[in-house]
mmCIF file of C-alpha atoms in Angstrom:
data_model
loop_
_atom_site.group_PDB
_atom_site.id
_atom_site.type_symbol
_atom_site.label_atom_id
_atom_site.label_comp_id
_atom_site.label_asym_id
_atom_site.label_seq_id
_atom_site.Cartn_x
_atom_site.Cartn_y
_atom_site.Cartn_z
ATOM 1 C CA GLN A 1 -36.529 26.073 -4.213
ATOM 2 C CA LYS A 2 -38.348 25.373 -0.980
ATOM 3 C CA GLU A 3 -41.522 27.384 -0.596
ATOM 4 C CA VAL A 4 -40.678 28.641 2.877
ATOM 5 C CA GLU A 5 -37.079 29.584 3.617
ATOM 6 C CA GLN A 6 -35.429 30.145 6.971
ATOM 7 C CA ASN A 7 -31.835 30.458 8.094
ATOM 8 C CA SER A 8 -31.105 27.309 10.097
ATOM 9 C CA GLY A 9 -28.907 29.125 12.608
ATOM 10 C CA PRO A 10 -28.040 28.700 15.332
ATOM 11 C CA LEU A 11 -28.835 32.262 16.248
ATOM 12 C CA SER A 12 -27.179 33.123 19.548
ATOM 13 C CA VAL A 13 -28.301 36.127 21.578
ATOM 14 C CA PRO A 14 -27.507 37.184 25.145
ATOM 15 C CA GLU A 15 -30.221 37.068 27.759
ATOM 16 C CA GLY A 16 -32.308 40.227 27.689
ATOM 17 C CA ALA A 17 -31.541 41.032 24.042
ATOM 18 C CA ILE A 18 -33.931 41.085 21.094
ATOM 19 C CA ALA A 19 -33.903 37.978 18.908
ATOM 20 C CA SER A 20 -34.889 38.519 15.293
ATOM 21 C CA LEU A 21 -35.978 35.532 13.210
ATOM 22 C CA ASN A 22 -36.705 35.813 9.523
ATOM 23 C CA CYS A 23 -38.608 33.872 6.895
ATOM 24 C CA THR A 24 -39.308 34.303 3.189
ATOM 25 C CA TYR A 25 -41.966 32.527 1.162
ATOM 26 C CA SER A 26 -42.699 32.030 -2.511
ATOM 27 C CA ASP A 27 -46.503 31.722 -2.749
ATOM 28 C CA ARG A 28 -47.799 35.241 -3.429
ATOM 29 C CA VAL A 29 -51.445 34.348 -2.782
ATOM 30 C CA SER A 30 -50.857 33.012 0.736
ATOM 31 C CA GLN A 31 -53.119 34.544 3.345
ATOM 32 C CA SER A 32 -52.066 32.980 6.644
ATOM 33 C CA PHE A 33 -48.684 32.965 8.313
ATOM 34 C CA PHE A 34 -47.618 31.316 11.521
ATOM 35 C CA TRP A 35 -44.703 30.964 13.894
ATOM 36 C CA TYR A 36 -44.288 27.768 15.899
ATOM 37 C CA ARG A 37 -41.818 27.019 18.657
ATOM 38 C CA GLN A 38 -40.360 23.546 18.995
ATOM 39 C CA TYR A 39 -38.277 22.463 21.962
ATOM 40 C CA SER A 40 -35.845 19.628 21.406
ATOM 41 C CA GLY A 41 -37.660 16.300 21.371
ATOM 42 C CA LYS A 42 -41.082 17.930 21.543
ATOM 43 C CA SER A 43 -43.810 18.800 19.083
ATOM 44 C CA PRO A 44 -44.291 22.240 17.525
ATOM 45 C CA GLU A 45 -46.592 24.661 19.315
ATOM 46 C CA LEU A 46 -48.198 27.725 17.787
ATOM 47 C CA ILE A 47 -47.004 31.025 19.221
ATOM 48 C CA MET A 48 -48.096 33.626 16.651
ATOM 49 C CA SER A 49 -50.351 33.970 13.634
ATOM 50 C CA ILE A 50 -50.531 36.971 11.313
ATOM 51 C CA TYR A 51 -52.662 37.772 8.287
ATOM 52 C CA SER A 52 -52.289 41.478 7.549
ATOM 53 C CA ASN A 53 -49.298 43.546 6.585
ATOM 54 C CA GLY A 54 -47.646 45.198 9.553
ATOM 55 C CA ASP A 55 -46.937 44.158 13.104
ATOM 56 C CA LYS A 56 -48.819 41.993 15.550
ATOM 57 C CA GLU A 57 -47.714 41.960 19.161
ATOM 58 C CA ASP A 58 -48.376 39.371 21.862
ATOM 59 C CA GLY A 59 -46.421 39.836 25.047
ATOM 60 C CA ARG A 60 -42.719 39.638 24.275
ATOM 61 C CA PHE A 61 -43.391 38.406 20.744
ATOM 62 C CA THR A 62 -43.969 40.554 17.659
ATOM 63 C CA ALA A 63 -44.710 39.104 14.246
ATOM 64 C CA GLN A 64 -44.118 41.264 11.197
ATOM 65 C CA LEU A 65 -45.535 40.633 7.742
ATOM 66 C CA ASN A 66 -44.619 42.273 4.454
ATOM 67 C CA LYS A 67 -46.575 40.653 1.633
ATOM 68 C CA ALA A 68 -44.971 42.794 -1.077
ATOM 69 C CA SER A 69 -41.540 41.474 -0.109
ATOM 70 C CA GLN A 70 -42.920 38.003 0.829
ATOM 71 C CA TYR A 71 -41.260 38.269 4.197
ATOM 72 C CA VAL A 72 -42.316 37.315 7.712
ATOM 73 C CA SER A 73 -40.324 37.906 10.843
ATOM 74 C CA LEU A 74 -40.572 37.209 14.547
ATOM 75 C CA LEU A 75 -39.049 39.435 17.197
ATOM 76 C CA ILE A 76 -38.573 38.177 20.727
ATOM 77 C CA ARG A 77 -37.913 40.958 23.192
ATOM 78 C CA ASP A 78 -36.123 40.439 26.504
ATOM 79 C CA SER A 79 -34.979 36.990 25.394
ATOM 80 C CA GLN A 80 -34.825 34.363 28.125
ATOM 81 C CA PRO A 81 -32.921 31.073 28.271
ATOM 82 C CA SER A 82 -36.335 29.372 28.173
ATOM 83 C CA ASP A 83 -36.802 30.821 24.679
ATOM 84 C CA SER A 84 -34.009 28.566 23.418
ATOM 85 C CA ALA A 85 -35.739 26.376 20.859
ATOM 86 C CA THR A 86 -36.216 25.954 17.135
ATOM 87 C CA TYR A 87 -38.666 28.396 15.593
ATOM 88 C CA LEU A 88 -40.631 27.232 12.577
ATOM 89 C CA CYS A 89 -42.169 29.615 10.100
ATOM 90 C CA ALA A 90 -45.267 28.288 8.326
ATOM 91 C CA VAL A 91 -47.291 29.559 5.432
ATOM 92 C CA LYS A 92 -50.616 27.837 5.857
ATOM 93 C CA GLY A 93 -49.483 24.191 6.133
ATOM 94 C CA THR A 94 -46.035 24.499 4.562
ATOM 95 C CA PHE A 95 -43.203 24.756 7.039
ATOM 96 C CA GLY A 96 -39.694 26.099 6.850
ATOM 97 C CA THR A 97 -36.860 24.009 8.221
ATOM 98 C CA GLY A 98 -36.645 26.198 11.303
ATOM 99 C CA THR A 99 -34.141 28.502 12.967
ATOM 100 C CA LYS A 100 -32.465 27.308 16.139
ATOM 101 C CA LEU A 101 -32.289 30.040 18.765
ATOM 102 C CA GLN A 102 -29.879 29.910 21.666
ATOM 103 C CA VAL A 103 -30.249 32.467 24.442
ATOM 104 C CA ILE A 104 -27.039 32.745 26.409
ATOM 105 C CA PRO A 105 -27.446 33.523 30.159
ATOM 106 C CA ASP B 1 -54.270 18.812 27.227
ATOM 107 C CA ALA B 2 -54.878 15.517 25.436
ATOM 108 C CA GLY B 3 -56.883 17.049 22.571
ATOM 109 C CA ILE B 4 -54.765 15.027 20.192
ATOM 110 C CA THR B 5 -52.919 11.813 20.950
ATOM 111 C CA GLN B 6 -50.658 9.657 18.863
ATOM 112 C CA SER B 7 -49.829 6.007 19.301
ATOM 113 C CA PRO B 8 -47.426 4.412 19.625
ATOM 114 C CA ARG B 9 -44.883 6.956 20.863
ATOM 115 C CA HIS B 10 -41.953 4.824 19.791
ATOM 116 C CA LYS B 11 -41.707 1.888 17.425
ATOM 117 C CA VAL B 12 -38.918 -0.195 15.968
ATOM 118 C CA THR B 13 -39.850 -2.334 13.010
ATOM 119 C CA GLU B 14 -38.133 -4.406 10.374
ATOM 120 C CA THR B 15 -37.776 -3.540 6.730
ATOM 121 C CA GLY B 16 -40.667 -4.850 4.678
ATOM 122 C CA THR B 17 -43.215 -5.041 7.469
ATOM 123 C CA PRO B 18 -46.425 -2.993 7.472
ATOM 124 C CA VAL B 19 -46.801 -0.357 10.174
ATOM 125 C CA THR B 20 -49.831 1.659 11.247
ATOM 126 C CA LEU B 21 -49.667 4.836 13.286
ATOM 127 C CA ARG B 22 -52.758 6.202 14.948
ATOM 128 C CA CYS B 23 -53.893 9.748 15.604
ATOM 129 C CA HIS B 24 -56.904 10.410 17.808
ATOM 130 C CA GLN B 25 -58.487 13.810 18.483
ATOM 131 C CA THR B 26 -61.180 14.928 20.862
ATOM 132 C CA GLU B 27 -61.579 18.442 19.392
ATOM 133 C CA ASN B 28 -63.982 17.516 16.566
ATOM 134 C CA HIS B 29 -61.752 19.359 14.088
ATOM 135 C CA ARG B 30 -62.458 18.739 10.443
ATOM 136 C CA TYR B 31 -58.875 18.759 9.214
ATOM 137 C CA MET B 32 -56.191 16.259 10.152
ATOM 138 C CA TYR B 33 -52.655 15.951 8.830
ATOM 139 C CA TRP B 34 -49.696 13.607 8.921
ATOM 140 C CA TYR B 35 -46.201 15.085 8.738
ATOM 141 C CA ARG B 36 -42.750 13.604 8.991
ATOM 142 C CA GLN B 37 -39.833 15.549 10.393
ATOM 143 C CA ASP B 38 -36.260 14.866 9.376
ATOM 144 C CA PRO B 39 -33.043 16.827 9.955
ATOM 145 C CA GLY B 40 -32.421 19.267 7.134
ATOM 146 C CA HIS B 41 -35.922 18.812 5.694
ATOM 147 C CA GLY B 42 -38.150 20.119 8.418
ATOM 148 C CA LEU B 43 -41.790 19.133 8.517
ATOM 149 C CA ARG B 44 -43.098 17.634 5.307
ATOM 150 C CA LEU B 45 -46.731 16.827 4.658
ATOM 151 C CA ILE B 46 -47.490 13.177 3.900
ATOM 152 C CA HIS B 47 -51.291 13.093 3.660
ATOM 153 C CA TYR B 48 -54.166 15.116 4.973
ATOM 154 C CA SER B 49 -57.887 14.729 5.513
ATOM 155 C CA TYR B 50 -60.676 17.261 5.185
ATOM 156 C CA GLY B 51 -63.432 15.012 6.462
ATOM 157 C CA VAL B 52 -64.492 11.431 7.043
ATOM 158 C CA LYS B 53 -63.305 9.339 4.097
ATOM 159 C CA ASP B 54 -61.925 12.488 2.410
ATOM 160 C CA THR B 55 -58.164 12.402 2.110
ATOM 161 C CA ASP B 56 -55.517 13.737 -0.228
ATOM 162 C CA LYS B 57 -51.808 13.405 -0.855
ATOM 163 C CA GLY B 58 -49.146 15.730 0.387
ATOM 164 C CA GLU B 59 -45.570 16.414 -0.622
ATOM 165 C CA VAL B 60 -44.094 13.019 0.330
ATOM 166 C CA SER B 61 -46.926 10.501 0.019
ATOM 167 C CA ASP B 62 -45.121 7.651 -1.780
ATOM 168 C CA GLY B 63 -45.099 4.500 0.353
ATOM 169 C CA TYR B 64 -47.811 5.782 2.689
ATOM 170 C CA SER B 65 -51.567 5.415 2.825
ATOM 171 C CA VAL B 66 -54.155 6.873 5.179
ATOM 172 C CA SER B 67 -57.676 6.244 6.302
ATOM 173 C CA ARG B 68 -60.251 8.237 8.197
ATOM 174 C CA SER B 69 -63.391 6.290 9.030
ATOM 175 C CA LYS B 70 -64.359 8.517 11.969
ATOM 176 C CA THR B 71 -63.918 12.226 12.627
ATOM 177 C CA GLU B 72 -61.669 11.529 15.580
ATOM 178 C CA ASP B 73 -59.275 8.985 14.067
ATOM 179 C CA PHE B 74 -56.703 9.331 11.290
ATOM 180 C CA LEU B 75 -54.488 6.349 10.540
ATOM 181 C CA LEU B 76 -51.183 6.389 8.671
ATOM 182 C CA THR B 77 -49.992 3.103 7.189
ATOM 183 C CA LEU B 78 -46.576 2.282 5.834
ATOM 184 C CA GLU B 79 -47.388 -0.586 3.497
ATOM 185 C CA SER B 80 -43.871 -2.042 3.499
ATOM 186 C CA ALA B 81 -41.511 -0.103 5.732
ATOM 187 C CA THR B 82 -38.123 0.978 4.387
ATOM 188 C CA SER B 83 -35.127 2.492 6.169
ATOM 189 C CA SER B 84 -35.844 5.831 4.458
ATOM 190 C CA GLN B 85 -39.075 5.984 6.431
ATOM 191 C CA THR B 86 -37.192 6.156 9.709
ATOM 192 C CA SER B 87 -38.396 9.487 11.034
ATOM 193 C CA VAL B 88 -40.469 11.307 13.605
ATOM 194 C CA TYR B 89 -44.106 11.409 12.560
ATOM 195 C CA PHE B 90 -46.441 14.135 13.750
ATOM 196 C CA CYS B 91 -50.180 14.282 13.458
ATOM 197 C CA ALA B 92 -51.830 17.698 13.470
ATOM 198 C CA ILE B 93 -55.377 19.015 13.541
ATOM 199 C CA SER B 94 -56.982 22.300 12.580
ATOM 200 C CA GLU B 95 -60.443 23.842 12.540
ATOM 201 C CA SER B 96 -59.921 25.311 9.085
ATOM 202 C CA VAL B 97 -57.286 25.483 6.394
ATOM 203 C CA GLU B 98 -56.372 29.150 6.877
ATOM 204 C CA GLY B 99 -57.896 29.953 10.268
ATOM 205 C CA PRO B 100 -56.178 31.952 13.002
ATOM 206 C CA HIS B 101 -55.562 29.019 15.293
ATOM 207 C CA GLY B 102 -53.038 27.260 13.093
ATOM 208 C CA TYR B 103 -52.360 23.630 13.741
ATOM 209 C CA THR B 104 -52.245 21.662 16.974
ATOM 210 C CA PHE B 105 -49.710 18.873 16.946
ATOM 211 C CA GLY B 106 -49.639 15.539 18.683
ATOM 212 C CA SER B 107 -46.597 14.441 20.666
ATOM 213 C CA GLY B 108 -45.155 12.502 17.766
ATOM 214 C CA THR B 109 -44.173 8.932 16.989
ATOM 215 C CA ARG B 110 -40.511 8.066 16.618
ATOM 216 C CA LEU B 111 -40.298 5.262 14.085
ATOM 217 C CA THR B 112 -37.121 3.335 13.419
ATOM 218 C CA VAL B 113 -36.968 0.881 10.507
ATOM 219 C CA VAL B 114 -34.087 -1.575 10.800
#
């Protein structure tokens, strides 16, 4: 079982909707959790980090962490076509395989 | 934003030949990493370094070696390239293992072994 699990998608949402991306992990002692965005043919770039249970908001992005359930999520509000990319969940340096998001104009 | 650069960007090589990929950083970060990215597998850690001459193996280290003689440079060597090593290779850097800034990635090297 991979240590960080994500649904590969694609997840399709209409422009302006909320996109919800989910991730589960197996290492109970992990302290740091990240979301990266990767456009096709490009390298991953960090968009959110979260360490404490609860929500962390940054602009249109909200990361949610539930350590008891070993679950991390990323919400993208008011989704834009430019948000279309693959989103990678990472627990420290271990990455999930990513969820491809398509925002339909 | 050339805090981290990889070279070459693209390379085609023949099976059995040695190949060296270079990662250069200007951020003075202690930690450097080599990942490979393949469809269906995501990013997998090959080797990492936590200081000059300090390196350790990652999840998929067989067939790869690394060296770090200077803080700014981290080299990945495929001793004898095989077709299974055809992949996109990313170098990454970080200030700390669990810090809030995560990893910064280079632009990647697309390696094809024929």
